[in-house]
Tab-separated table of C-alpha atoms and ligand atoms in Angstrom:
chain	number	residue	atom	x	y	z
A	1063	MET	CA	-0.179	0.059	0.013
A	1064	PRO	CA	1.600	3.364	-0.976
A	1065	ILE	CA	1.806	6.624	1.242
A	1066	VAL	CA	-0.070	9.544	-0.251
A	1067	LEU	CA	2.137	12.642	0.112
A	1068	ALA	CA	1.840	16.320	-0.745
A	1069	THR	CA	3.812	17.700	-3.739
A	1070	THR	CA	6.224	20.599	-4.226
A	1071	GLN	CA	5.393	20.539	-7.817
A	1072	PRO	CA	3.404	18.029	-9.782
A	1073	GLY	CA	4.606	14.554	-9.172
A	1074	GLU	CA	7.471	15.734	-6.774
A	1075	PRO	CA	6.753	14.370	-3.158
A	1076	GLU	CA	7.358	16.975	-0.364
A	1077	ILE	CA	10.175	15.517	1.331
A	1078	PHE	CA	12.884	18.128	2.139
A	1079	ALA	CA	15.751	19.138	4.450
A	1080	SER	CA	15.369	22.389	6.496
A	1081	LEU	CA	15.611	23.501	10.163
A	1082	GLN	CA	12.584	22.726	12.264
A	1083	GLY	CA	10.999	26.190	12.391
A	1084	GLU	CA	8.341	25.754	15.119
A	1085	GLY	CA	8.069	24.275	18.713
A	1086	PRO	CA	10.504	22.882	21.243
A	1087	SER	CA	12.872	21.519	18.351
A	1088	THR	CA	13.121	24.900	16.713
A	1089	GLY	CA	16.538	25.188	14.916
A	1090	ARG	CA	17.323	21.582	14.769
A	1091	PRO	CA	18.437	20.247	11.198
A	1092	SER	CA	15.384	17.916	10.202
A	1093	VAL	CA	14.187	16.049	7.167
A	1094	PHE	CA	10.431	16.820	6.605
A	1095	VAL	CA	7.761	14.607	5.036
A	1096	ARG	CA	4.482	15.950	4.210
A	1097	LEU	CA	1.480	13.801	3.958
A	1098	SER	CA	-1.668	14.738	2.073
A	1099	ARG	CA	-5.161	15.053	3.490
A	1100	CYS	CA	-6.805	16.395	6.548
A	1101	ASN	CA	-9.695	15.707	8.775
A	1102	LEU	CA	-10.062	19.517	9.528
A	1103	ALA	CA	-10.378	22.809	7.566
A	1104	CYS	CA	-8.477	25.785	9.247
A	1105	VAL	CA	-9.458	28.993	7.645
A	1106	TRP	CA	-5.943	30.153	7.759
A	1107	CYS	CA	-4.225	26.792	7.003
A	1108	ASP	CA	-0.751	27.506	5.320
A	1109	THR	CA	-0.922	24.085	3.629
A	1110	ALA	CA	-4.568	23.861	2.199
A	1111	TYR	CA	-3.119	22.396	-0.766
A	1112	THR	CA	-2.832	19.128	1.170
A	1113	TRP	CA	-6.488	18.922	1.614
A	1114	ARG	CA	-8.478	21.729	-0.257
A	1115	PHE	CA	-8.871	20.527	-3.866
A	1116	SER	CA	-11.527	23.064	-4.846
A	1117	GLY	CA	-9.440	23.914	-7.914
A	1118	ASP	CA	-7.661	27.027	-6.870
A	1119	ASN	CA	-4.559	25.713	-5.139
A	1120	ARG	CA	-1.799	27.904	-6.130
A	1121	PRO	CA	0.548	27.372	-7.941
A	1122	HIS	CA	-1.086	24.442	-9.515
A	1123	ARG	CA	-4.550	25.928	-10.513
A	1124	GLY	CA	-7.300	24.063	-12.449
A	1125	GLY	CA	-10.569	22.154	-11.586
A	1126	GLU	CA	-10.898	19.602	-8.669
A	1127	SER	CA	-9.316	16.670	-10.140
A	1128	PHE	CA	-6.516	18.812	-11.708
A	1129	ALA	CA	-5.736	20.150	-8.108
A	1130	ARG	CA	-5.756	16.755	-6.764
A	1131	LYS	CA	-3.538	15.264	-9.219
A	1132	ALA	CA	-1.142	18.160	-9.036
A	1133	ASN	CA	-1.100	18.489	-5.214
A	1134	GLN	CA	-0.935	14.601	-4.212
A	1135	VAL	CA	1.373	11.820	-5.250
A	1136	ALA	CA	1.099	8.173	-4.079
A	1137	ILE	CA	4.448	6.602	-3.728
A	1138	ASP	CA	5.743	3.210	-2.407
A	1139	GLU	CA	7.044	3.537	1.178
A	1140	HIS	CA	10.223	2.140	-0.037
A	1141	ASP	CA	10.716	4.882	-2.451
A	1142	ALA	CA	9.752	7.364	0.126
A	1143	ALA	CA	12.419	5.730	2.692
A	1144	GLN	CA	15.025	6.076	-0.069
A	1145	LYS	CA	14.418	9.777	-0.781
A	1146	ILE	CA	14.396	10.547	2.926
A	1147	LEU	CA	17.526	8.568	3.630
A	1148	ALA	CA	19.346	10.285	0.556
A	1149	LEU	CA	19.156	13.405	2.743
A	1150	ASP	CA	21.219	11.914	5.577
A	1151	PRO	CA	18.655	12.629	8.466
A	1152	ASP	CA	19.230	12.434	12.188
A	1153	ARG	CA	15.566	13.733	12.798
A	1154	LEU	CA	12.378	13.154	10.786
A	1155	VAL	CA	9.449	15.513	11.190
A	1156	VAL	CA	6.282	14.052	9.880
A	1157	THR	CA	3.720	16.531	8.975
A	1158	GLY	CA	0.817	17.211	6.544
A	1159	GLY	CA	-2.068	17.722	6.302
A	1160	GLU	CA	-3.040	15.345	9.348
A	1161	PRO	CA	-0.205	12.662	9.207
A	1162	LEU	CA	-2.149	10.227	11.553
A	1163	LEU	CA	-4.811	9.645	9.082
A	1164	GLN	CA	-2.367	7.422	7.332
A	1165	ALA	CA	-1.106	5.330	10.202
A	1166	PRO	CA	-0.583	2.098	8.613
A	1167	ALA	CA	1.584	3.397	5.879
A	1168	LEU	CA	3.344	5.705	8.062
A	1169	THR	CA	4.079	2.913	10.296
A	1170	ARG	CA	5.759	0.958	7.500
A	1171	LEU	CA	7.669	3.985	6.341
A	1172	ILE	CA	9.265	4.629	9.830
A	1173	THR	CA	10.033	0.921	10.299
A	1174	LEU	CA	11.976	0.979	6.822
A	1175	LEU	CA	13.875	3.998	8.116
A	1176	ARG	CA	14.781	2.601	11.504
A	1177	ASP	CA	16.024	-0.469	9.862
A	1178	ILE	CA	18.500	1.569	8.393
A	1179	ARG	CA	18.925	4.272	10.952
A	1180	PRO	CA	18.103	2.890	14.468
A	1181	ARG	CA	18.692	6.160	16.224
A	1182	LEU	CA	16.436	8.262	13.938
A	1183	HIS	CA	14.355	10.738	16.077
A	1184	VAL	CA	10.915	10.964	14.770
A	1185	GLU	CA	8.633	14.029	15.745
A	1186	VAL	CA	5.044	14.149	14.464
A	1187	GLU	CA	3.082	17.326	13.697
A	1188	THR	CA	-0.570	16.670	14.630
A	1189	ASN	CA	-3.815	18.695	15.208
A	1190	GLY	CA	-4.332	16.251	18.077
A	1191	THR	CA	-7.805	14.664	16.980
A	1192	VAL	CA	-6.516	11.281	15.824
A	1193	GLU	CA	-5.210	8.530	17.934
A	1194	ALA	CA	-2.055	6.758	16.756
A	1195	PRO	CA	-2.450	3.122	16.773
A	1196	HIS	CA	-0.067	1.320	19.245
A	1197	ALA	CA	2.115	0.021	16.364
A	1198	LEU	CA	2.787	3.569	15.232
A	1199	ASP	CA	2.783	5.243	18.642
A	1200	ARG	CA	5.656	3.140	19.786
A	1201	LEU	CA	7.844	4.488	16.886
A	1202	ILE	CA	7.224	8.119	17.835
A	1203	ASP	CA	9.674	10.185	19.819
A	1204	GLN	CA	7.843	13.460	20.061
A	1205	TYR	CA	4.426	14.779	19.323
A	1206	ASN	CA	3.781	18.532	18.613
A	1207	VAL	CA	0.206	18.728	19.057
A	1208	SER	CA	-1.549	21.801	17.881
A	1209	PRO	CA	-5.309	21.804	18.853
A	1210	LYS	CA	-7.383	24.171	17.053
A	1211	LEU	CA	-9.213	27.204	18.608
A	1212	ALA	CA	-12.401	28.799	17.715
A	1213	HIS	CA	-10.858	31.170	15.116
A	1214	SER	CA	-9.581	28.263	13.084
A	1215	GLY	CA	-13.217	28.157	11.864
A	1216	ASN	CA	-13.429	24.353	12.754
A	1217	ASP	CA	-16.528	23.114	14.710
A	1218	ALA	CA	-15.222	22.526	18.439
A	1219	ASP	CA	-16.840	19.010	18.300
A	1220	LEU	CA	-14.479	18.084	15.660
A	1221	ALA	CA	-11.612	20.149	16.639
A	1222	LEU	CA	-11.161	19.378	20.527
A	1223	VAL	CA	-11.524	15.701	21.287
A	1224	PRO	CA	-11.357	15.434	25.053
A	1225	GLU	CA	-9.793	12.006	25.497
A	1226	ARG	CA	-6.957	12.647	22.924
A	1227	LEU	CA	-6.272	15.936	24.807
A	1228	GLN	CA	-6.174	14.246	27.902
A	1229	ALA	CA	-3.884	11.425	26.665
A	1230	TYR	CA	-1.470	13.976	25.176
A	1231	SER	CA	-1.453	16.084	28.392
A	1232	GLU	CA	-0.334	13.062	30.368
A	1233	ASP	CA	2.319	11.864	27.678
A	1234	PRO	CA	5.671	13.279	28.383
A	1235	ARG	CA	6.482	13.094	24.553
A	1236	ALA	CA	3.749	15.536	23.753
A	1237	PHE	CA	4.206	19.302	23.355
A	1238	PHE	CA	1.356	21.621	22.701
A	1239	LYS	CA	1.551	24.645	20.303
A	1240	PHE	CA	-1.491	26.903	20.200
A	1241	VAL	CA	-1.785	29.281	17.057
A	1242	ILE	CA	-2.756	32.669	18.323
A	1243	ALA	CA	-4.106	35.605	16.098
A	1244	THR	CA	-5.812	37.814	18.637
A	1245	PRO	CA	-5.148	38.394	22.403
A	1246	ALA	CA	-8.574	36.905	23.269
A	1247	ASP	CA	-7.468	33.562	21.771
A	1248	LEU	CA	-5.436	33.160	25.058
A	1249	ASP	CA	-8.656	32.794	27.244
A	1250	GLU	CA	-9.330	29.507	25.268
A	1251	VAL	CA	-5.829	28.273	25.754
A	1252	LEU	CA	-5.905	29.042	29.533
A	1253	GLU	CA	-9.235	27.331	29.521
A	1254	LEU	CA	-7.875	24.081	27.777
A	1255	LYS	CA	-4.757	24.318	30.122
A	1256	ARG	CA	-6.727	24.155	33.129
A	1257	THR	CA	-9.188	21.450	31.853
A	1258	TYR	CA	-6.711	19.082	30.769
A	1259	GLY	CA	-3.797	19.918	33.157
A	1260	ILE	CA	-1.233	20.753	30.358
A	1261	LEU	CA	2.111	21.609	32.042
A	1262	PRO	CA	3.351	25.229	31.079
A	1263	SER	CA	6.820	23.544	30.228
A	1264	ARG	CA	4.971	21.806	27.545
A	1265	LEU	CA	2.758	24.610	26.212
A	1266	GLN	CA	3.864	27.064	23.551
A	1267	LEU	CA	2.083	30.017	22.026
A	1268	MET	CA	2.704	30.589	18.266
A	1269	PRO	CA	1.628	33.761	16.178
A	1270	GLU	CA	-0.614	32.972	13.247
A	1271	GLY	CA	0.905	34.242	10.126
A	1272	THR	CA	2.692	33.476	6.840
A	1273	ASP	CA	5.022	36.483	6.504
A	1274	SER	CA	7.557	37.911	8.819
A	1275	ALA	CA	5.901	41.350	9.290
A	1276	THR	CA	2.677	39.551	10.594
A	1277	LEU	CA	4.605	37.158	12.978
A	1278	TYR	CA	6.733	40.117	14.474
A	1279	ASP	CA	3.579	42.333	14.840
A	1280	ARG	CA	1.719	39.572	16.848
A	1281	MET	CA	4.750	38.363	18.940
A	1282	ARG	CA	5.005	42.054	20.201
A	1283	TRP	CA	1.638	41.648	22.241
A	1284	LEU	CA	2.159	37.667	22.422
A	1285	ALA	CA	5.462	38.192	24.324
A	1286	PRO	CA	4.259	40.223	27.410
A	1287	LEU	CA	1.007	37.609	27.544
A	1288	ALA	CA	3.263	34.604	27.617
A	1289	MET	CA	5.487	36.285	30.231
A	1290	ARG	CA	2.292	37.164	32.358
A	1291	HIS	CA	0.897	33.680	32.263
A	1292	GLY	CA	4.214	31.819	32.563
A	1293	LEU	CA	3.848	30.281	29.124
A	1294	ARG	CA	6.424	29.782	26.143
A	1295	LEU	CA	6.517	31.478	22.921
A	1296	THR	CA	7.507	29.869	19.692
A	1297	ASP	CA	8.215	31.848	16.443
A	1298	ARG	CA	7.914	30.382	12.871
A	1299	LEU	CA	11.798	30.586	11.876
A	1300	HIS	CA	11.170	28.916	8.471
A	1301	ILE	CA	8.875	31.831	7.475
A	1302	HIS	CA	11.612	34.403	8.266
A	1303	LEU	CA	14.112	32.373	6.441
A	1304	TYR	CA	12.101	31.203	3.255
A	1305	GLY	CA	8.545	32.644	3.258
A	1306	ASP	CA	5.682	30.739	2.754
A	1307	THR	CA	7.154	28.267	0.241
A	1308	ARG	CA	6.586	24.550	-0.364
A	1309	GLY	CA	9.346	22.410	0.606
A	1310	THR	CA	11.027	24.549	3.088
B	180	SAM	C1	-0.012	22.609	8.506
B	180	SAM	S1	-0.055	21.910	10.153
B	180	SAM	C2	0.161	20.193	9.817
B	180	SAM	C3	-0.075	19.303	11.142
B	180	SAM	C4	-1.368	19.154	11.517
B	180	SAM	N1	-2.478	19.098	10.654
B	180	SAM	C5	-1.740	20.379	12.608
B	180	SAM	O1	-2.372	21.209	12.312
B	180	SAM	O2	-0.952	20.381	13.627
B	180	SAM	C6	1.593	22.254	10.878
B	180	SAM	C7	1.467	23.244	11.891
B	180	SAM	O3	1.243	24.649	11.218
B	180	SAM	C8	0.515	25.362	12.092
B	180	SAM	N2	-0.255	26.363	11.136
B	180	SAM	C9	-0.859	26.128	9.975
B	180	SAM	N3	-1.180	27.395	9.436
B	180	SAM	C10	-0.779	28.430	10.206
B	180	SAM	C11	-0.747	29.746	10.089
B	180	SAM	N4	-1.379	30.397	9.047
B	180	SAM	N5	-0.142	30.319	11.135
B	180	SAM	C12	0.677	29.807	12.039
B	180	SAM	N6	0.610	28.375	12.150
B	180	SAM	C13	-0.173	27.756	11.242
B	180	SAM	C14	-0.555	24.360	12.508
B	180	SAM	O4	-1.320	24.782	13.588
B	180	SAM	C15	0.575	23.282	13.084
B	180	SAM	O5	1.090	23.584	14.169
B	181	2KA	N1	11.106	24.419	8.329
B	181	2KA	C1	9.719	24.025	8.741
B	181	2KA	N2	9.452	23.845	9.959
B	181	2KA	C2	8.349	23.300	10.338
B	181	2KA	N3	7.769	22.953	11.423
B	181	2KA	C3	6.490	22.463	11.193
B	181	2KA	C4	6.225	22.524	9.961
B	181	2KA	C5	4.897	22.247	9.378
B	181	2KA	O1	4.399	22.521	8.336
B	181	2KA	O2	4.339	21.116	9.855
B	181	2KA	C6	7.294	23.092	9.286
B	181	2KA	C7	7.683	23.505	7.906
B	181	2KA	O3	6.897	23.385	6.890
B	181	2KA	N4	8.762	23.821	7.818
B	182	SF4	S1	-5.478	20.676	11.033
B	182	SF4	FE1	-3.340	21.259	10.168
B	182	SF4	S2	-3.202	20.645	8.022
B	182	SF4	FE2	-5.433	20.472	8.838
B	182	SF4	S3	-6.366	22.382	8.148
B	182	SF4	FE3	-5.713	22.713	10.198
B	182	SF4	S4	-3.438	23.441	10.050
B	182	SF4	FE4	-4.055	22.683	7.940
B	183	MG	MG1	4.405	24.493	8.063
């Protein structure tokens, strides 16, 4: 069974080397693999080409089936593993879309990689709604969990799954990363922190934004809020370095 990846250009799977730009591993050299499809639909999603095949996903414009063909590629896990290993990774960041929607294929891919690189560190970027089956969970070193607040535009019933949030809160491998667009968003974060007992050392606030100016503007008011509540702030390093560009 193949794994369905996003593309950097039609037919080119989105596998790339970069610095981890967000969260507790910021600045670490990593290889990224971006899986296609998502179960949510955030209004500000910076990778909507992984899931919104409405026909206007720049730069590959066209009708729905055209957009899907241009923005998805199904490849054999052995081929994906080869492309990842060619980049000589110490760390792998699995993202998407929502990568945990393809658990069986992802389990096979990581197993192939660990056969060659037993010490490969694997972190998964997830929206925190989907449970990883045990066979996959046992292969993952770190979860970067980004639960979606009301301003994401998702129905809270879909975006906030209590048993998942509780499980991640109790899992020492999990770090929470909340996207913040306005100061009022923090109220929801504090409520979730209280409800699920999320440790401040494992909770980061991240500005919403896909350009440097917006990120800096928002971090100017976010920094004092983070200090006041004893919470951590994370930037989005890759946006400053490369802008909002696929494969970076
Ligand atoms: C594209 S998502 C993929 C993984 C998973 N679906 C998730 O949402 O965590 C990767 C990260 O980018 C964040 N993100 C997406 N669009 C963003 C934006 N416009 N501004 C800031 N962060 C954004 C998400 O919250 C998540 O932490
Ligand atoms: N450099 C870089 N760091 C990232 N951290 C999380 C990313 C993501 O899209 O999940 C991401 C990304 O796309 N690029
Ligand atoms: S959950 Fe992640 S991939 Fe899905 S729409 Fe939201 S930000 Fe995008
Ligand atoms: Mg990203």
